[in-house]
PDB file of C-alpha atoms in Angstrom:
ATOM      1  CA  LYS A  21      93.070  93.224 -54.181  1.00  0.00           C
ATOM      2  CA  LEU A  22      92.353  96.977 -54.337  1.00  0.00           C
ATOM      3  CA  ASP A  23      94.731  98.958 -56.924  1.00  0.00           C
ATOM      4  CA  GLY A  24      94.936 102.416 -58.029  1.00  0.00           C
ATOM      5  CA  PRO A  25      93.933 105.222 -59.045  1.00  0.00           C
ATOM      6  CA  PHE A  26      97.425 106.423 -59.388  1.00  0.00           C
ATOM      7  CA  GLY A  27      98.545 110.168 -59.685  1.00  0.00           C
ATOM      8  CA  SER A  28     100.667 111.348 -62.762  1.00  0.00           C
ATOM      9  CA  LEU A  29     101.857 114.327 -64.066  1.00  0.00           C
ATOM     10  CA  MET A  30      99.922 116.218 -66.883  1.00  0.00           C
ATOM     11  CA  ILE A  31     103.075 117.159 -68.461  1.00  0.00           C
ATOM     12  CA  SER A  32     106.216 115.239 -69.531  1.00  0.00           C
ATOM     13  CA  PRO A  33     108.549 114.206 -66.397  1.00  0.00           C
ATOM     14  CA  PRO A  34     110.704 117.078 -65.359  1.00  0.00           C
ATOM     15  CA  GLN A  35     113.948 115.366 -66.352  1.00  0.00           C
ATOM     16  CA  THR A  36     112.920 115.691 -70.100  1.00  0.00           C
ATOM     17  CA  TYR A  37     113.141 119.398 -69.839  1.00  0.00           C
ATOM     18  CA  LYS A  38     116.628 121.333 -70.096  1.00  0.00           C
ATOM     19  CA  ILE A  39     115.544 123.978 -67.589  1.00  0.00           C
ATOM     20  CA  VAL A  40     112.968 123.346 -64.531  1.00  0.00           C
ATOM     21  CA  TYR A  41     111.385 125.656 -62.171  1.00  0.00           C
ATOM     22  CA  LEU A  42     109.898 124.360 -58.856  1.00  0.00           C
ATOM     23  CA  VAL A  43     107.829 127.091 -57.419  1.00  0.00           C
ATOM     24  CA  ALA A  44     106.785 126.292 -54.031  1.00  0.00           C
ATOM     25  CA  GLY A  45     104.917 128.512 -51.165  1.00  0.00           C
ATOM     26  CA  GLY A  46     104.557 127.370 -47.597  1.00  0.00           C
ATOM     27  CA  VAL A  47     103.760 123.663 -47.305  1.00  0.00           C
ATOM     28  CA  GLY A  48     103.419 123.667 -51.134  1.00  0.00           C
ATOM     29  CA  VAL A  49     107.147 122.762 -50.929  1.00  0.00           C
ATOM     30  CA  THR A  50     106.037 119.010 -50.438  1.00  0.00           C
ATOM     31  CA  PRO A  51     105.274 118.066 -54.097  1.00  0.00           C
ATOM     32  CA  MET A  52     108.186 120.304 -55.202  1.00  0.00           C
ATOM     33  CA  ALA A  53     110.701 118.271 -52.419  1.00  0.00           C
ATOM     34  CA  SER A  54     109.328 115.240 -54.139  1.00  0.00           C
ATOM     35  CA  LEU A  55     110.311 116.510 -57.911  1.00  0.00           C
ATOM     36  CA  ALA A  56     113.406 117.733 -56.661  1.00  0.00           C
ATOM     37  CA  GLU A  57     114.302 114.281 -55.016  1.00  0.00           C
ATOM     38  CA  GLN A  58     113.455 112.922 -58.555  1.00  0.00           C
ATOM     39  CA  LEU A  59     115.914 115.202 -60.072  1.00  0.00           C
ATOM     40  CA  LEU A  60     118.834 114.698 -57.851  1.00  0.00           C
ATOM     41  CA  HIS A  61     118.605 110.581 -58.311  1.00  0.00           C
ATOM     42  CA  GLU A  62     117.330 110.446 -61.748  1.00  0.00           C
ATOM     43  CA  HIS A  63     119.745 113.285 -63.278  1.00  0.00           C
ATOM     44  CA  SER A  64     119.399 112.893 -67.335  1.00  0.00           C
ATOM     45  CA  VAL A  65     121.512 114.363 -69.812  1.00  0.00           C
ATOM     46  CA  GLU A  66     118.517 116.441 -71.013  1.00  0.00           C
ATOM     47  CA  CYS A  67     118.230 118.373 -67.650  1.00  0.00           C
ATOM     48  CA  GLU A  68     120.880 121.195 -67.287  1.00  0.00           C
ATOM     49  CA  GLN A  69     119.582 123.551 -64.684  1.00  0.00           C
ATOM     50  CA  VAL A  70     116.616 123.522 -61.885  1.00  0.00           C
ATOM     51  CA  HIS A  71     115.716 126.493 -59.703  1.00  0.00           C
ATOM     52  CA  PHE A  72     114.247 125.785 -56.733  1.00  0.00           C
ATOM     53  CA  ILE A  73     112.217 128.667 -55.244  1.00  0.00           C
ATOM     54  CA  TRP A  74     110.445 128.243 -51.962  1.00  0.00           C
ATOM     55  CA  CYS A  75     108.747 131.125 -49.841  1.00  0.00           C
ATOM     56  CA  SER A  76     107.735 130.704 -46.558  1.00  0.00           C
ATOM     57  CA  ARG A  77     106.502 132.996 -43.687  1.00  0.00           C
ATOM     58  CA  ASP A  78     108.595 131.010 -41.110  1.00  0.00           C
ATOM     59  CA  PRO A  79     112.320 130.940 -41.879  1.00  0.00           C
ATOM     60  CA  HIS A  80     113.001 127.897 -39.701  1.00  0.00           C
ATOM     61  CA  CYS A  81     111.384 125.615 -41.964  1.00  0.00           C
ATOM     62  CA  PHE A  82     114.256 125.986 -44.496  1.00  0.00           C
ATOM     63  CA  SER A  83     116.633 124.260 -42.244  1.00  0.00           C
ATOM     64  CA  GLU A  84     113.839 121.896 -40.476  1.00  0.00           C
ATOM     65  CA  TRP A  85     112.105 120.588 -43.411  1.00  0.00           C
ATOM     66  CA  PHE A  86     113.891 118.316 -45.694  1.00  0.00           C
ATOM     67  CA  PRO A  87     117.370 118.984 -44.323  1.00  0.00           C
ATOM     68  CA  GLN A  88     119.125 116.369 -46.363  1.00  0.00           C
ATOM     69  CA  LEU A  89     117.455 117.370 -49.571  1.00  0.00           C
ATOM     70  CA  MET A  90     118.228 121.039 -48.906  1.00  0.00           C
ATOM     71  CA  GLN A  91     121.910 120.153 -48.452  1.00  0.00           C
ATOM     72  CA  SER A  92     121.812 117.858 -51.296  1.00  0.00           C
ATOM     73  CA  MET A  93     120.484 120.509 -53.805  1.00  0.00           C
ATOM     74  CA  GLN A  94     123.105 123.184 -52.264  1.00  0.00           C
ATOM     75  CA  ASP A  95     125.841 120.735 -53.056  1.00  0.00           C
ATOM     76  CA  SER A  96     124.626 120.124 -56.841  1.00  0.00           C
ATOM     77  CA  SER A  97     125.570 121.848 -59.649  1.00  0.00           C
ATOM     78  CA  LEU A  98     122.329 121.030 -61.448  1.00  0.00           C
ATOM     79  CA  PHE A  99     120.316 123.203 -58.713  1.00  0.00           C
ATOM     80  CA  THR A 100     120.030 126.572 -57.730  1.00  0.00           C
ATOM     81  CA  VAL A 101     118.139 127.313 -54.405  1.00  0.00           C
ATOM     82  CA  HIS A 102     116.114 130.468 -54.223  1.00  0.00           C
ATOM     83  CA  LEU A 103     114.466 130.790 -50.587  1.00  0.00           C
ATOM     84  CA  TYR A 104     112.392 133.663 -49.511  1.00  0.00           C
ATOM     85  CA  THR A 105     111.050 134.566 -45.979  1.00  0.00           C
ATOM     86  CA  THR A 106     107.794 136.768 -45.934  1.00  0.00           C
ATOM     87  CA  SER A 107     108.034 137.504 -42.422  1.00  0.00           C
ATOM     88  CA  SER A 108     110.000 140.047 -40.509  1.00  0.00           C
ATOM     89  CA  PRO A 109     112.844 139.220 -37.744  1.00  0.00           C
ATOM     90  CA  PRO A 110     111.395 139.200 -34.302  1.00  0.00           C
ATOM     91  CA  SER A 111     111.972 142.732 -32.825  1.00  0.00           C
ATOM     92  CA  GLY A 112     115.560 143.301 -31.702  1.00  0.00           C
ATOM     93  CA  GLU A 113     117.211 140.690 -33.875  1.00  0.00           C
ATOM     94  CA  MET A 114     118.588 141.369 -37.358  1.00  0.00           C
ATOM     95  CA  MET A 115     119.361 139.071 -40.270  1.00  0.00           C
ATOM     96  CA  ALA A 116     122.925 138.422 -41.154  1.00  0.00           C
ATOM     97  CA  THR A 117     123.359 139.575 -44.301  1.00  0.00           C
ATOM     98  CA  GLU A 118     126.693 139.755 -46.895  1.00  0.00           C
ATOM     99  CA  ASN A 119     127.776 143.206 -48.235  1.00  0.00           C
ATOM    100  CA  ASP A 120     125.610 142.667 -51.388  1.00  0.00           C
ATOM    101  CA  GLY A 121     122.668 142.340 -49.089  1.00  0.00           C
ATOM    102  CA  SER A 122     121.995 138.527 -49.890  1.00  0.00           C
ATOM    103  CA  PRO A 123     121.584 136.880 -46.403  1.00  0.00           C
ATOM    104  CA  THR A 124     123.818 134.416 -45.010  1.00  0.00           C
ATOM    105  CA  ARG A 125     121.819 132.618 -42.551  1.00  0.00           C
ATOM    106  CA  SER A 126     118.413 130.657 -42.916  1.00  0.00           C
ATOM    107  CA  ALA A 127     116.898 131.429 -39.961  1.00  0.00           C
ATOM    108  CA  TRP A 128     117.140 134.056 -36.995  1.00  0.00           C
ATOM    109  CA  GLY A 129     117.417 133.699 -33.423  1.00  0.00           C
ATOM    110  CA  SER A 130     117.814 129.991 -31.762  1.00  0.00           C
ATOM    111  CA  GLY A 131     116.349 128.010 -34.746  1.00  0.00           C
ATOM    112  CA  ALA A 132     119.619 128.666 -36.814  1.00  0.00           C
ATOM    113  CA  LYS A 133     121.816 128.052 -33.534  1.00  0.00           C
ATOM    114  CA  GLN A 134     120.028 124.758 -33.478  1.00  0.00           C
ATOM    115  CA  ALA A 135     119.997 123.727 -36.737  1.00  0.00           C
ATOM    116  CA  GLU A 136     123.900 124.303 -36.613  1.00  0.00           C
ATOM    117  CA  ALA A 137     124.478 122.228 -33.541  1.00  0.00           C
ATOM    118  CA  GLN A 138     122.452 119.347 -34.955  1.00  0.00           C
ATOM    119  CA  ALA A 139     124.783 119.632 -38.216  1.00  0.00           C
ATOM    120  CA  ASP A 140     127.573 119.742 -36.148  1.00  0.00           C
ATOM    121  CA  SER A 141     126.530 116.534 -33.797  1.00  0.00           C
ATOM    122  CA  ALA A 142     125.793 114.657 -36.860  1.00  0.00           C
ATOM    123  CA  GLY A 143     129.578 115.238 -37.920  1.00  0.00           C
ATOM    124  CA  SER A 144     128.582 117.284 -41.084  1.00  0.00           C
ATOM    125  CA  ALA A 145     129.737 120.613 -42.399  1.00  0.00           C
ATOM    126  CA  ALA A 146     126.357 121.500 -43.372  1.00  0.00           C
ATOM    127  CA  SER A 147     125.050 124.996 -42.972  1.00  0.00           C
ATOM    128  CA  PRO A 148     121.406 126.417 -43.199  1.00  0.00           C
ATOM    129  CA  PRO A 149     121.048 127.487 -46.660  1.00  0.00           C
ATOM    130  CA  PRO A 150     120.480 131.409 -47.173  1.00  0.00           C
ATOM    131  CA  PHE A 151     117.563 133.117 -47.704  1.00  0.00           C
ATOM    132  CA  LYS A 152     116.409 136.653 -48.573  1.00  0.00           C
ATOM    133  CA  PRO A 153     113.769 138.461 -47.021  1.00  0.00           C
ATOM    134  CA  GLY A 154     110.600 139.249 -48.998  1.00  0.00           C
ATOM    135  CA  ARG A 155     108.908 137.690 -52.044  1.00  0.00           C
ATOM    136  CA  PRO A 156     110.706 136.535 -54.796  1.00  0.00           C
ATOM    137  CA  ASP A 157     110.984 138.463 -58.277  1.00  0.00           C
ATOM    138  CA  LEU A 158     109.334 135.771 -60.173  1.00  0.00           C
ATOM    139  CA  GLY A 159     109.432 137.902 -63.513  1.00  0.00           C
ATOM    140  CA  MET A 160     113.343 138.205 -63.373  1.00  0.00           C
ATOM    141  CA  LEU A 161     113.817 134.409 -62.351  1.00  0.00           C
ATOM    142  CA  LEU A 162     111.552 133.044 -65.068  1.00  0.00           C
ATOM    143  CA  GLY A 163     112.969 135.590 -67.252  1.00  0.00           C
ATOM    144  CA  LEU A 164     116.354 133.920 -67.022  1.00  0.00           C
ATOM    145  CA  ALA A 165     115.091 131.086 -69.399  1.00  0.00           C
ATOM    146  CA  ALA A 166     113.127 133.536 -71.714  1.00  0.00           C
ATOM    147  CA  GLY A 167     113.478 132.267 -75.455  1.00  0.00           C
ATOM    148  CA  ARG A 168     113.844 128.758 -74.672  1.00  0.00           C
ATOM    149  CA  SER A 169     110.162 127.938 -74.246  1.00  0.00           C
ATOM    150  CA  SER A 170     109.946 124.612 -75.378  1.00  0.00           C
ATOM    151  CA  GLU A 171     113.025 123.473 -73.162  1.00  0.00           C
ATOM    152  CA  VAL A 172     111.449 124.981 -69.984  1.00  0.00           C
ATOM    153  CA  ALA A 173     108.917 123.366 -67.640  1.00  0.00           C
ATOM    154  CA  VAL A 174     107.574 125.012 -64.453  1.00  0.00           C
ATOM    155  CA  TYR A 175     105.908 123.518 -61.523  1.00  0.00           C
ATOM    156  CA  VAL A 176     104.199 125.279 -58.987  1.00  0.00           C
ATOM    157  CA  CYS A 177     102.381 124.363 -55.630  1.00  0.00           C
ATOM    158  CA  GLY A 178     101.242 127.197 -53.121  1.00  0.00           C
ATOM    159  CA  PRO A 179      98.838 129.624 -52.381  1.00  0.00           C
ATOM    160  CA  ASP A 180      96.180 130.712 -55.043  1.00  0.00           C
ATOM    161  CA  ALA A 181      98.211 134.176 -55.649  1.00  0.00           C
ATOM    162  CA  LEU A 182     101.417 132.643 -56.258  1.00  0.00           C
ATOM    163  CA  GLN A 183     100.190 129.974 -58.698  1.00  0.00           C
ATOM    164  CA  LEU A 184      98.341 132.712 -60.605  1.00  0.00           C
ATOM    165  CA  SER A 185     101.275 134.887 -60.690  1.00  0.00           C
ATOM    166  CA  VAL A 186     103.773 131.845 -61.685  1.00  0.00           C
ATOM    167  CA  GLN A 187     100.736 130.559 -64.346  1.00  0.00           C
ATOM    168  CA  THR A 188     100.712 134.208 -66.150  1.00  0.00           C
ATOM    169  CA  LEU A 189     104.796 134.372 -66.295  1.00  0.00           C
ATOM    170  CA  ALA A 190     105.020 131.050 -67.724  1.00  0.00           C
ATOM    171  CA  GLN A 191     102.152 131.263 -70.269  1.00  0.00           C
ATOM    172  CA  ARG A 192     103.703 134.867 -71.253  1.00  0.00           C
ATOM    173  CA  HIS A 193     106.992 132.907 -71.993  1.00  0.00           C
ATOM    174  CA  ASP A 194     105.037 130.205 -73.383  1.00  0.00           C
ATOM    175  CA  PHE A 195     106.766 127.648 -71.000  1.00  0.00           C
ATOM    176  CA  HIS A 196     105.266 124.352 -70.115  1.00  0.00           C
ATOM    177  CA  TRP A 197     103.718 124.406 -66.818  1.00  0.00           C
ATOM    178  CA  HIS A 198     101.752 122.526 -64.117  1.00  0.00           C
ATOM    179  CA  LYS A 199     100.412 123.552 -61.003  1.00  0.00           C
ATOM    180  CA  GLU A 200      99.478 121.336 -57.741  1.00  0.00           C
ATOM    181  CA  THR A 201      96.983 122.221 -55.456  1.00  0.00           C
ATOM    182  CA  PHE A 202      95.912 121.032 -51.765  1.00  0.00           C
ATOM    183  CA  ALA A 203      92.566 120.915 -51.148  1.00  0.00           C
ATOM    184  CA  LEU A 204      90.903 120.241 -47.617  1.00  0.00           C
TER     185      LEU A 204
END
């Protein structure tokens, strides 16, 4: 019988912290989605707040990848979901926004309509998660937990520049942090 090796995080599990940041770029969302599922299903008294931050070039992935997880996070009082798209809308199409400039749709064009049709056909009132254009202000988002260093964990997976940015900010605030890397 062949057994192991088994992967594990090099810092404490996320549910042992009061505030958790899950930061992902593109397909780096995969391990962050796994941690989000864990936090949703194994909620502990210690964990008070989770910031799920995901940036992607393709806004359609926000409603097409992990749709049940995205809806569960939106419905949970534990989670604050921050989604950002780094691409521009196709010419001639505008992204819907609220008065304060916050987007109200997760994708422009047929992708959002398709996601809504799928939700309607499933008998669910689920709506595509809102996203913002551009890159997240990680300094501001991580700064929300400044002064609580021993209670904060930051997990990141994505492009090198994103990982370096998150690492620098986490170290500045003395947060516990961990990065995942996909290697080909």
